Coordinates of C-alpha atoms and ligand atoms in Angstrom, one line a residue:
X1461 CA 0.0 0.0 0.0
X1462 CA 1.0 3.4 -0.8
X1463 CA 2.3 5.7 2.1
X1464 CA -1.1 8.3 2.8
X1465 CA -1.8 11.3 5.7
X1466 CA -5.3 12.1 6.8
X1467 CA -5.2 15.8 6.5
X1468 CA -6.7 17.6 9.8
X1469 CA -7.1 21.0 9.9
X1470 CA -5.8 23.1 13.1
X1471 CA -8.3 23.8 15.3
X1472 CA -8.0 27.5 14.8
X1473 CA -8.7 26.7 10.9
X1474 CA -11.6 24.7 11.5
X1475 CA -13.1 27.2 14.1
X1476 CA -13.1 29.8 11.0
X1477 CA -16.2 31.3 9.9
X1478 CA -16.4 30.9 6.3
X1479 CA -14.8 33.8 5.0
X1480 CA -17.5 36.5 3.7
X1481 CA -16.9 37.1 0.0
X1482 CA -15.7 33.3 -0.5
X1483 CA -19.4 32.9 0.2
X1484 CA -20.9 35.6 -1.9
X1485 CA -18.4 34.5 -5.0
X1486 CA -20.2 31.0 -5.0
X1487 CA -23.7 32.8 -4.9
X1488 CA -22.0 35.2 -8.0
X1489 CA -20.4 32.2 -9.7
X1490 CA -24.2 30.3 -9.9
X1491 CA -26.2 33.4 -11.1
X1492 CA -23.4 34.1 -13.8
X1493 CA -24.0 30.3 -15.0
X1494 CA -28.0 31.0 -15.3
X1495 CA -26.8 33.7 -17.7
X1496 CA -28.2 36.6 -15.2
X1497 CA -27.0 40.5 -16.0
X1498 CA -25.8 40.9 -12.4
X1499 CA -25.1 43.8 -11.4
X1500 CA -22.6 43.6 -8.2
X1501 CA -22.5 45.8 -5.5
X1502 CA -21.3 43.0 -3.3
X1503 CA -17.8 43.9 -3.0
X1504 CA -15.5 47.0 -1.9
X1505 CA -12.9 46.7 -4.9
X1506 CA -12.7 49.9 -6.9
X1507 CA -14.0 49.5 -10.6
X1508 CA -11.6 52.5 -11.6
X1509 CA -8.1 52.2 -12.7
X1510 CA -5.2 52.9 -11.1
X1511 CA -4.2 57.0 -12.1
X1512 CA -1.4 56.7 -15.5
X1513 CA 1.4 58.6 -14.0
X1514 CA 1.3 56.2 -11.5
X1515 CA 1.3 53.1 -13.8
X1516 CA 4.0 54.6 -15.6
X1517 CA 5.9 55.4 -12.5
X1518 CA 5.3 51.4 -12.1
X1519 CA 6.8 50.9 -15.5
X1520 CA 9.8 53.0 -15.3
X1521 CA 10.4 51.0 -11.8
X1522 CA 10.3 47.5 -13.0
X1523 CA 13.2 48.2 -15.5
X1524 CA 15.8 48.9 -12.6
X1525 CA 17.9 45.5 -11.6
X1526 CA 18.2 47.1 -7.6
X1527 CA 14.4 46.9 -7.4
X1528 CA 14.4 43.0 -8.4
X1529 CA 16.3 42.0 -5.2
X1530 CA 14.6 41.6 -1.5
X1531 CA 13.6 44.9 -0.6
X1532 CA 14.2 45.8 3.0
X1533 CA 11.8 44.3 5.5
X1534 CA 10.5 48.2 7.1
X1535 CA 10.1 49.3 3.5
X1536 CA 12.6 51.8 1.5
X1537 CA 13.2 54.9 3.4
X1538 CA 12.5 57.0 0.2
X1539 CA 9.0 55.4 0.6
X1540 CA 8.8 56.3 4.2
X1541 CA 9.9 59.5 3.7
X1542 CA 7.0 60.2 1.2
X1543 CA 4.5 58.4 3.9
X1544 CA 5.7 61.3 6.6
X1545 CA 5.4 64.3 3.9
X1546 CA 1.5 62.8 2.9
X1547 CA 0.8 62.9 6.5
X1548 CA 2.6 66.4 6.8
X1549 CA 0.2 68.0 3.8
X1550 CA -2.4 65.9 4.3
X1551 CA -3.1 66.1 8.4
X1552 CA 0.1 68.3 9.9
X1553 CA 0.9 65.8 11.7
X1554 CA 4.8 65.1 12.0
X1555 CA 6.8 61.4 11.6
X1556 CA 9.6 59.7 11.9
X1557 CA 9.8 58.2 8.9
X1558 CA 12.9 55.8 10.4
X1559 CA 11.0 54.6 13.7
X1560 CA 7.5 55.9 13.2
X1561 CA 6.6 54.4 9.4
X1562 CA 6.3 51.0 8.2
X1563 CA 5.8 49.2 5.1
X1564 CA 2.7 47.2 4.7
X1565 CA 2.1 44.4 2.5
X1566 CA -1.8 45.8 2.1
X1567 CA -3.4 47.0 5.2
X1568 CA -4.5 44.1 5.2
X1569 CA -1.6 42.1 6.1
X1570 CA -1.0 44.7 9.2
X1571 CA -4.0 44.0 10.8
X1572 CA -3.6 40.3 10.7
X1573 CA -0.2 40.1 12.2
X1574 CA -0.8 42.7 14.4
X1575 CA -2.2 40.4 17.7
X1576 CA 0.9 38.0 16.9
X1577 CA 3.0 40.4 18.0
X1578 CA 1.0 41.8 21.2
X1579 CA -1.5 39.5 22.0
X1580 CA -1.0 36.2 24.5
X1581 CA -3.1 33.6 24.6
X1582 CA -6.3 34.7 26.8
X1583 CA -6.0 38.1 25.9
X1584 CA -8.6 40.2 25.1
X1585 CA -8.9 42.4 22.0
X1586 CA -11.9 44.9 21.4
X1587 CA -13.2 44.5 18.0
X1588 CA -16.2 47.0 16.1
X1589 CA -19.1 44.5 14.7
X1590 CA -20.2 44.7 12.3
X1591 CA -17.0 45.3 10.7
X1592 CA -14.1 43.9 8.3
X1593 CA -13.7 40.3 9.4
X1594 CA -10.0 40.3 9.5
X1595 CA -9.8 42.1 13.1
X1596 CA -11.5 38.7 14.9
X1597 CA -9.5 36.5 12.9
X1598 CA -6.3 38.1 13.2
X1599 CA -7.3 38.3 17.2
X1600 CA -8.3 34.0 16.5
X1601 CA -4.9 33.2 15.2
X1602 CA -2.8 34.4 17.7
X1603 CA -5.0 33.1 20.6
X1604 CA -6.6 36.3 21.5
X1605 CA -10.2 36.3 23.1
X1606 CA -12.4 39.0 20.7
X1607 CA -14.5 41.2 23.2
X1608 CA -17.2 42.8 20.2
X1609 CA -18.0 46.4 20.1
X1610 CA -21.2 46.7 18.5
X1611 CA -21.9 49.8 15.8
X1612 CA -25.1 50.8 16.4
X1613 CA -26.9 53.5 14.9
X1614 CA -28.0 55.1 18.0
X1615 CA -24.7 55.8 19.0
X1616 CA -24.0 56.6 15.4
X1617 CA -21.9 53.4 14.7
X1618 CA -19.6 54.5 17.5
X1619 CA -18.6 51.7 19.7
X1620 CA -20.1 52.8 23.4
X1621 CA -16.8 52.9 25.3
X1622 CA -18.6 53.2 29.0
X1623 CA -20.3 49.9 28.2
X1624 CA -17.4 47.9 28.3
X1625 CA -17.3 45.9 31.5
X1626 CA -14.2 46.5 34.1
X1627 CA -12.8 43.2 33.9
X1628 CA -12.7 43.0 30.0
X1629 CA -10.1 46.2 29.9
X1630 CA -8.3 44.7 32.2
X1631 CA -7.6 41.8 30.4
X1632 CA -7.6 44.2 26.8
X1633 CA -4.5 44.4 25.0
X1634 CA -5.4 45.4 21.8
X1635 CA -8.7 47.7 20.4
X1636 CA -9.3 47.9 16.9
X1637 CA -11.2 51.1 15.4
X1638 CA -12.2 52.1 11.7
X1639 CA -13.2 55.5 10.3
X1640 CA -14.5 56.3 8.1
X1641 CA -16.0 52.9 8.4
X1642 CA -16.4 49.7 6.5
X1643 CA -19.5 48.5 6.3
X1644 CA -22.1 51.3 8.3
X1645 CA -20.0 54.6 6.3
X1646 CA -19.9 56.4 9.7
X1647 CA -17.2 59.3 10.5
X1648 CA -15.8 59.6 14.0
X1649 CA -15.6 62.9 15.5
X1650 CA -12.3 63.8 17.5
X1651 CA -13.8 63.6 20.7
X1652 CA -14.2 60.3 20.4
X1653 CA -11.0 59.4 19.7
X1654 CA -9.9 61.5 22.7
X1655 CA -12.2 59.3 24.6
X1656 CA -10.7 56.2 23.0
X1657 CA -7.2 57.7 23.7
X1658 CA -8.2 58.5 27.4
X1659 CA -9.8 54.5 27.7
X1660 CA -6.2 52.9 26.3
X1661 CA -3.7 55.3 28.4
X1662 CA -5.6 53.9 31.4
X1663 CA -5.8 50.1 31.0
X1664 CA -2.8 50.1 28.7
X1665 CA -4.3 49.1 25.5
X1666 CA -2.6 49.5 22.3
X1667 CA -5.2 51.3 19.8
X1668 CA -5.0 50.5 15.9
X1669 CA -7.2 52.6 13.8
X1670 CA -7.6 51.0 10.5
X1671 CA -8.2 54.6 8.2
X1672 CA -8.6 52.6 5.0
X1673 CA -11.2 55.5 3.5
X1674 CA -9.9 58.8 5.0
X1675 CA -9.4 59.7 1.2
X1676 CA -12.8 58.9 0.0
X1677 CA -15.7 61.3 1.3
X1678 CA -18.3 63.7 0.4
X1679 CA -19.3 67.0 0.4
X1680 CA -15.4 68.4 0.7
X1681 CA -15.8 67.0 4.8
X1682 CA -12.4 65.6 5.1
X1683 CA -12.1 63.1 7.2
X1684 CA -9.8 63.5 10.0
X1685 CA -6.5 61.5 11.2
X1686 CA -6.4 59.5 14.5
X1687 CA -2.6 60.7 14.6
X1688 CA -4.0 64.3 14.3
X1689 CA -5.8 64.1 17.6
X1690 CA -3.3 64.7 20.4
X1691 CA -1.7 62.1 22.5
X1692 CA -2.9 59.1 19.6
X1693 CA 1.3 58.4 18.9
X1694 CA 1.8 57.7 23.0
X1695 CA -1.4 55.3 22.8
X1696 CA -1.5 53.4 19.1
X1697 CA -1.0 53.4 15.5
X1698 CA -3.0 54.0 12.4
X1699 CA -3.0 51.8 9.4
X1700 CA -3.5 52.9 5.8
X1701 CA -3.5 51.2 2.4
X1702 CA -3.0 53.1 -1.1
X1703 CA -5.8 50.5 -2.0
X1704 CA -8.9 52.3 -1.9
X1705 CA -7.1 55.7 -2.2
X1706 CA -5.9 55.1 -5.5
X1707 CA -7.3 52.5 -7.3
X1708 CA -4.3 50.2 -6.3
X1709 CA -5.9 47.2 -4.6
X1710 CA -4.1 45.0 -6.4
X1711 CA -0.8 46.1 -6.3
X1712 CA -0.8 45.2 -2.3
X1713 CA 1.0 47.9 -0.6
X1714 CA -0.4 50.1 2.6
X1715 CA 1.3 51.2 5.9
X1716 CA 1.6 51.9 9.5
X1717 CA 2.4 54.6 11.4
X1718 CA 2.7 56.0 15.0
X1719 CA 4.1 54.4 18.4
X1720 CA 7.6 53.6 17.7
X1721 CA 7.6 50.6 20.2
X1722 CA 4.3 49.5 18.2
X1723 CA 6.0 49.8 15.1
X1724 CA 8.8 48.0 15.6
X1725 CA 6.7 45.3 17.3
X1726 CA 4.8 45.0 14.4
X1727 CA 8.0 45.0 12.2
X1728 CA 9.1 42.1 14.1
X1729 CA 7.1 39.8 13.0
X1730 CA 6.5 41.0 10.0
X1731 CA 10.3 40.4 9.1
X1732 CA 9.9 36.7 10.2
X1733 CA 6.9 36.0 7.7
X1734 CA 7.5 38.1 4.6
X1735 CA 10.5 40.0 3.3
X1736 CA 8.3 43.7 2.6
X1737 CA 7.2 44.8 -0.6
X1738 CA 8.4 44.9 -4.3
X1739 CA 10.6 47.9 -4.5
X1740 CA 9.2 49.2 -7.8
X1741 CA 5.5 49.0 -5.8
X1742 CA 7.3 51.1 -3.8
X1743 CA 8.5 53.0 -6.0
X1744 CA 5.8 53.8 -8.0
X1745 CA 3.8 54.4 -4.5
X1746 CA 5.9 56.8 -4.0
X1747 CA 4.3 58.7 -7.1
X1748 CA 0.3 57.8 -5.9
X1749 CA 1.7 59.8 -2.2
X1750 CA 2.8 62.3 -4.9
X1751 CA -0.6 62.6 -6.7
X1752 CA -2.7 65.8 -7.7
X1753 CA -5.3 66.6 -5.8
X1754 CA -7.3 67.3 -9.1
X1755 CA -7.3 63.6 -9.5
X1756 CA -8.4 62.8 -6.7
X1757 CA -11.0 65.0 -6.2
X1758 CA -12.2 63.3 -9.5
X1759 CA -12.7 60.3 -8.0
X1760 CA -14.4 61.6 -5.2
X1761 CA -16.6 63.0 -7.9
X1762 CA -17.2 59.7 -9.5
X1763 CA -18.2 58.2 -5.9
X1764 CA -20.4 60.7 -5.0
X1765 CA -22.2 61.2 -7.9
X1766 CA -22.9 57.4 -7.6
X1767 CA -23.7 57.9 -4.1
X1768 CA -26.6 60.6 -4.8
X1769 CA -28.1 58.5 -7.3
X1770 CA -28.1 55.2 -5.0
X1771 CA -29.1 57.4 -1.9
X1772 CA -32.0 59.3 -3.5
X1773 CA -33.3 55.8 -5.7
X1774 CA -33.5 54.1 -2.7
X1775 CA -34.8 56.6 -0.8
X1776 CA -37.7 56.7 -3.3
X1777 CA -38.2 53.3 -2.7
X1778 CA -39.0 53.7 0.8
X1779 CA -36.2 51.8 2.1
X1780 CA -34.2 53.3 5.0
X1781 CA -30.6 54.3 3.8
X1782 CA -28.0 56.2 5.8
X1783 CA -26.1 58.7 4.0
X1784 CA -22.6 58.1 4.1
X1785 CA -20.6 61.3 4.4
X1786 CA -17.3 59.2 3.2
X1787 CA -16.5 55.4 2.1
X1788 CA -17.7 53.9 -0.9
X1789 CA -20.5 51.8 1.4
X1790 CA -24.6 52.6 1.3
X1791 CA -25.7 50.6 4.9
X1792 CA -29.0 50.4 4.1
X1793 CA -31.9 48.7 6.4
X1794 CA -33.8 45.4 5.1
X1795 CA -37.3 45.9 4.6
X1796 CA -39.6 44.2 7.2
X1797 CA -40.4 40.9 6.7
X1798 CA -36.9 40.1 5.9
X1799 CA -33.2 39.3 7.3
X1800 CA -30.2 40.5 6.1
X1801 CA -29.5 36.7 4.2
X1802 CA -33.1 36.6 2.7
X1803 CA -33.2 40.1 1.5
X1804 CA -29.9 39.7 -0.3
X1805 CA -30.9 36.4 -1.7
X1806 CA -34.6 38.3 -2.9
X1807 CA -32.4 40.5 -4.8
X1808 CA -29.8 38.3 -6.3
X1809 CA -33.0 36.0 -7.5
X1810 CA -35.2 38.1 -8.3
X1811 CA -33.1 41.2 -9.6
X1812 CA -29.9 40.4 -10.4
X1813 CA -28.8 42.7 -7.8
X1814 CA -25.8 41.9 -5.6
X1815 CA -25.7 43.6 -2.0
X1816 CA -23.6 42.0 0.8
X1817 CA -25.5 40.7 4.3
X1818 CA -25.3 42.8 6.9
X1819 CA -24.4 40.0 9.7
X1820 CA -21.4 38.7 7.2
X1821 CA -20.0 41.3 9.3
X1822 CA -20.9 40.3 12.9
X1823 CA -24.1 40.1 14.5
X1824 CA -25.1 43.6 15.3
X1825 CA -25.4 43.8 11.3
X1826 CA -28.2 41.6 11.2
X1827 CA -31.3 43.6 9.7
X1828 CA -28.8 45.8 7.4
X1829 CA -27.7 45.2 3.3
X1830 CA -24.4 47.1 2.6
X1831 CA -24.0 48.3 -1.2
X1832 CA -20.8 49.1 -2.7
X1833 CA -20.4 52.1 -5.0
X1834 CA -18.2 50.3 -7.5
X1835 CA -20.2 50.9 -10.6
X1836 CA -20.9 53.3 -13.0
X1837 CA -23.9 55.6 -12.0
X1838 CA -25.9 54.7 -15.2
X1839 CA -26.0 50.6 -14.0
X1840 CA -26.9 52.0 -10.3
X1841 CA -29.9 53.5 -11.7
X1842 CA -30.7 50.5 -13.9
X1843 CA -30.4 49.2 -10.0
X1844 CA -32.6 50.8 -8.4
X1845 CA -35.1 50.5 -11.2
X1846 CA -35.0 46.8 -10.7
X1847 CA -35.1 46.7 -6.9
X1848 CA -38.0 49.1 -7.4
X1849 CA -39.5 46.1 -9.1
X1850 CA -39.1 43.4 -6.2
X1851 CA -39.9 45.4 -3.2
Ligands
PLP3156 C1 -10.2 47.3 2.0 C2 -10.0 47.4 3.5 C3 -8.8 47.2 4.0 C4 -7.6 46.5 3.3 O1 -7.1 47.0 2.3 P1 -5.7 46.5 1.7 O2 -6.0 46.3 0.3 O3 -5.3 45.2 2.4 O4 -4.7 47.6 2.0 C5 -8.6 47.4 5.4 N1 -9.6 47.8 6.2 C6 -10.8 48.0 5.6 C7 -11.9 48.4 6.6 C8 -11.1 47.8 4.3 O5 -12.3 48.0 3.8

């Protein structure tokens, strides 16, 4: 007989939820066999390209032999650098780019290795639900215990800090927060984040604000920084990605910033799993940091002028939509009679509409549909027109 292995999973694998948009693919995958015209507002992956000057940046990088070799594990200073002068212009707010910037392989990849590196066993981290899955799993895999927030919209999808019982921030390590945020589109005002920063200095939690979106809102209300807000460098970091900012989500590249002793933490572990990013992503990141504001402010364009006609069609409808001052995300109630699953399947059967389930997100999104913004204004009316139809 042939040698064989039964293949068992690790428990921490087989205790996995299944992940959200694997899901949602099969459901795409069987109404693309039936030969429906779906239109997908499932997922938050910008439909526009990335801006030229920075695919020709990418171009000009990919010729140069030094960028073919490992790149340095904290990223290349010159990319650092031009992380430190976006937050300058962008927020005033003043980094290190040696100690106080740090590569990212995607955002990401920062949040999930994040608990590996400050996390023991039976440590608590405080995650936002409903919210991006990869802060409970990230908190699973390195034995952490996930304490859930929950984003309600009486409290305007702001986690209520004072509701967090005594003996769960002492045994906190770690919080997660995300504004402007994925899925409920909220903004955080600073006096939150003062609260949050008050809350960590005194049970010692480190605070990572996950700031994927602070480049797309509405309205010229800019979203602000959690590193603008004094005291956030002595109490956390904030992650960003040039994902959603310009079009780049598949080029994998984001970063860190803030507490040096976070940072390097972080860097750690990083630089005993992966070996940074390509140096002409780098390179050609460098120009996206660089980018007009014309362009964009062009893109905002394009997302809000989706986001009026989405808004005000579903409005119509009767349906109870929350108006997102920045992300690309509509969080929009289910009608009665239906959950966040059913509705979503209603739509996909019956209108070849693609939203994503509320609770795919945690619990407390149970009763909500989220819609992305990722297609051209002309198919969201052809959207509404259909849900119009199935209501
Ligand atoms: C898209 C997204 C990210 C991850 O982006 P990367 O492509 O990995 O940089 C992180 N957080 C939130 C909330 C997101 O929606």
């Amino acid at each position: 007989m042939k040698p064989s292995i039964t293949v068992e999973l690790a428990a921490r694998v087989k205790n996995l939820p299944p992940y959200l948009f694997a899901t949602i693919d099969i459901m795409k995958q069987e109404a693309k066999a039936k030969g429906v015209d779906l239109i997908d507002l499932s997922i938050g992956d910008p439909d526009i390209p990335t801006p030229k000057h920075i695919v020709d940046a990418m171009k000009a990088a990919v010729e140069k032999p030094e960028h073919h070799r490992y790149p340095s594990y904290e990223g290349m200073l010159s990319f650092r650098q031009a992380v430190a002068s976006w937050y300058k212009s962008r927020f005033n707010v003043d980094l290190d780019a040696k100690t106080e910037v740090l590569s990212l392989i995607g955002s990401k990849e920062g949040i999930g290795h994040i608990p590996l590196a400050f996390v023991e066993p039976g440590d608590v981290v405080l995650v936002p639900s409903p919210g991006y899955p990869v802060y409970p799993v990230g908190t699973l895999f390195a034995g952490g215990e996930s304490y859930i927030m929950p984003l309600v919209e009486k409290n305007n999808f702001l986690p209520d800090l004072k509701a967090i019982p005594a003996d769960i921030l002492e045994r906190a390590r770690l919080m997660y927060i995300n504004y402007p945020n994925n899925p409920t589109s909220a903004c955080a005002p600073r006096k939150f984040y003062e609260e949050v920063i008050e809350l960590a200095g005194e049970h010692n939690i480190i605070v990572c604000h996950d700031a994927a979106y602070s480049e797309i809102y509405f309205d010229n209300e800019k979203p602000m920084s959690f590193m603008e807000v004094d005291g956030a460098k002595e109490v956390g970091i904030e992650m960003h990605s040039l994902s959603k900012t310009y079009n780049m989500t598949g080029w994998r590249i984001g970063f860190a910033v803030g507490h040096k002793d976070v940072i390097a933490g972080l860097g750690k572990i990083k630089s005993n799993l992966d070996s940074g990013v390509f140096q002409a992503v780098q390179e050609a990141s460098i120009a996206a940091l660089e980018t007009d504001d014309k362009i964009l402010a062009e893109i905002r364009g394009t997302y809000q002028e989706r986001r009026d006609v989405l808004y005000a069609g579903l409005k119509n409808l009767g349906m109870e939509v929350i108006k997102p001052k920045a992300s690309f995300y509509l969080w929009t109630k289910v009608p009665a009679g239906y959950d966040s699953s059913s509705f979503v399947a209603h739509l996909l059967d019956k209108a070849g509409v693609l939203g994503t389930p509320g609770n795919g997100f945690g619990t407390p999104g149970e009763g909500y549909i989220r819609f992305a913004l990722t297609v051209p204004a002309a198919r969201m009316k052809e959207a509404v027109e259909r849900i119009g139809k199935v209501l």
